[in-house]
PDB file of C-alpha atoms in Angstrom:
ATOM      1  CA  ALA Z   1       0.000   0.000   0.000  1.00  0.00           C
ATOM      2  CA  GLU Z   2       1.224   3.460  -0.829  1.00  0.00           C
ATOM      3  CA  LEU Z   3       1.227   6.103   1.898  1.00  0.00           C
ATOM      4  CA  VAL Z   4       0.020   9.628   1.204  1.00  0.00           C
ATOM      5  CA  HIS Z   5       2.194  12.198   2.910  1.00  0.00           C
ATOM      6  CA  GLY Z   6       0.689  15.285   4.508  1.00  0.00           C
ATOM      7  CA  ASP Z   7       2.495  17.656   2.161  1.00  0.00           C
ATOM      8  CA  ALA Z   8       0.811  15.926  -0.810  1.00  0.00           C
ATOM      9  CA  LEU Z   9      -2.518  16.862   0.748  1.00  0.00           C
ATOM     10  CA  GLY Z  10      -1.470  20.445   1.460  1.00  0.00           C
ATOM     11  CA  ILE Z  11      -1.231  19.841   5.202  1.00  0.00           C
ATOM     12  CA  GLU Z  12       1.455  21.856   6.927  1.00  0.00           C
ATOM     13  CA  PRO Z  13       3.608  20.132   9.560  1.00  0.00           C
ATOM     14  CA  GLN Z  14       2.727  21.145  13.108  1.00  0.00           C
ATOM     15  CA  PRO Z  15       5.078  21.852  15.974  1.00  0.00           C
ATOM     16  CA  VAL Z  16       5.190  18.923  18.401  1.00  0.00           C
ATOM     17  CA  MET Z  17       3.471  20.892  21.159  1.00  0.00           C
ATOM     18  CA  GLN Z  18       0.232  21.434  19.204  1.00  0.00           C
ATOM     19  CA  PRO Z  19      -0.705  17.729  18.968  1.00  0.00           C
ATOM     20  CA  LYS Z  20       0.414  17.258  22.585  1.00  0.00           C
ATOM     21  CA  ARG Z  21      -1.918  20.022  23.757  1.00  0.00           C
ATOM     22  CA  ARG Z  22      -4.766  18.596  21.687  1.00  0.00           C
ATOM     23  CA  LEU Z  23      -4.345  15.175  23.264  1.00  0.00           C
ATOM     24  CA  GLU Z  24      -4.188  16.685  26.749  1.00  0.00           C
ATOM     25  CA  ARG Z  25      -7.374  18.708  26.071  1.00  0.00           C
ATOM     26  CA  ARG Z  26      -9.054  15.417  25.190  1.00  0.00           C
ATOM     27  CA  GLY Z  27      -8.065  13.952  28.558  1.00  0.00           C
ATOM     28  CA  VAL Z  28      -4.911  12.027  27.622  1.00  0.00           C
ATOM     29  CA  HIS Z  29      -2.318  12.486  30.345  1.00  0.00           C
ATOM     30  CA  LEU Z  30       1.161  12.602  28.833  1.00  0.00           C
ATOM     31  CA  LYS Z  31       4.705  12.324  30.110  1.00  0.00           C
ATOM     32  CA  THR Z  32       7.927  13.438  28.457  1.00  0.00           C
ATOM     33  CA  GLU Z  33      10.951  11.157  28.699  1.00  0.00           C
ATOM     34  CA  ALA Z  34      14.459  12.543  29.299  1.00  0.00           C
ATOM     35  CA  ASP Z  35      15.229  12.203  25.582  1.00  0.00           C
ATOM     36  CA  GLY Z  36      12.162  14.277  24.606  1.00  0.00           C
ATOM     37  CA  ARG Z  37       9.863  11.450  23.520  1.00  0.00           C
ATOM     38  CA  VAL Z  38       6.255  11.837  24.638  1.00  0.00           C
ATOM     39  CA  PHE Z  39       4.116   8.930  25.837  1.00  0.00           C
ATOM     40  CA  PRO Z  40       0.756   8.524  27.519  1.00  0.00           C
ATOM     41  CA  VAL Z  41       1.145   8.102  31.289  1.00  0.00           C
ATOM     42  CA  SER Z  42      -0.664   4.770  30.874  1.00  0.00           C
ATOM     43  CA  ASP Z  43       2.242   3.519  28.707  1.00  0.00           C
ATOM     44  CA  ARG Z  44      -0.426   2.025  26.444  1.00  0.00           C
ATOM     45  CA  SER Z  45      -0.607   2.989  22.766  1.00  0.00           C
ATOM     46  CA  GLU Z  46      -4.297   2.103  22.956  1.00  0.00           C
ATOM     47  CA  THR Z  47      -4.786   5.295  24.983  1.00  0.00           C
ATOM     48  CA  ILE Z  48      -3.876   7.358  21.906  1.00  0.00           C
ATOM     49  CA  VAL Z  49      -5.850   5.144  19.516  1.00  0.00           C
ATOM     50  CA  ASP Z  50      -8.952   5.374  21.731  1.00  0.00           C
ATOM     51  CA  CYS Z  51      -8.617   9.153  21.926  1.00  0.00           C
ATOM     52  CA  LEU Z  52      -8.300   9.513  18.144  1.00  0.00           C
ATOM     53  CA  LEU Z  53     -11.197   7.153  17.461  1.00  0.00           C
ATOM     54  CA  ASP Z  54     -13.392   9.015  19.960  1.00  0.00           C
ATOM     55  CA  ALA Z  55     -12.560  12.345  18.320  1.00  0.00           C
ATOM     56  CA  ALA Z  56     -13.280  10.903  14.870  1.00  0.00           C
ATOM     57  CA  TRP Z  57     -16.644   9.490  15.923  1.00  0.00           C
ATOM     58  CA  LYS Z  58     -17.617  12.780  17.581  1.00  0.00           C
ATOM     59  CA  ALA Z  59     -16.709  14.580  14.348  1.00  0.00           C
ATOM     60  CA  GLY Z  60     -18.965  12.265  12.367  1.00  0.00           C
ATOM     61  CA  VAL Z  61     -16.190  10.393  10.576  1.00  0.00           C
ATOM     62  CA  ASP Z  62     -17.391   7.190   8.952  1.00  0.00           C
ATOM     63  CA  ILE Z  63     -14.736   4.597   9.776  1.00  0.00           C
ATOM     64  CA  ARG Z  64     -14.786   1.503   7.615  1.00  0.00           C
ATOM     65  CA  THR Z  65     -12.390  -1.413   7.677  1.00  0.00           C
ATOM     66  CA  GLY Z  66     -11.862  -4.200   5.182  1.00  0.00           C
ATOM     67  CA  VAL Z  67     -12.903  -2.069   2.202  1.00  0.00           C
ATOM     68  CA  HIS Z  68     -11.041  -0.505  -0.731  1.00  0.00           C
ATOM     69  CA  VAL Z  69     -11.117   3.242  -1.299  1.00  0.00           C
ATOM     70  CA  ARG Z  70     -11.947   4.088  -4.904  1.00  0.00           C
ATOM     71  CA  SER Z  71     -12.116   7.844  -4.491  1.00  0.00           C
ATOM     72  CA  VAL Z  72     -12.210  10.577  -1.908  1.00  0.00           C
ATOM     73  CA  ALA Z  73     -14.779  13.329  -2.310  1.00  0.00           C
TER      74      ALA Z  73
END
């Protein structure tokens, strides 16, 4: 599968702090390691996945799995 990079979609890269603040506003408690890496306090990647899925559902995103995308409107 080919990945579509953000710049191909006209999406500008964001400073690291913006996504961190967005996650924290959605109730994800984060910690920063000595080397600068950021993780959920739970140490579970599912914490981030759950947060993103919740935000998508609240925004009305239709999430489908096991299907092929033919076009994007």
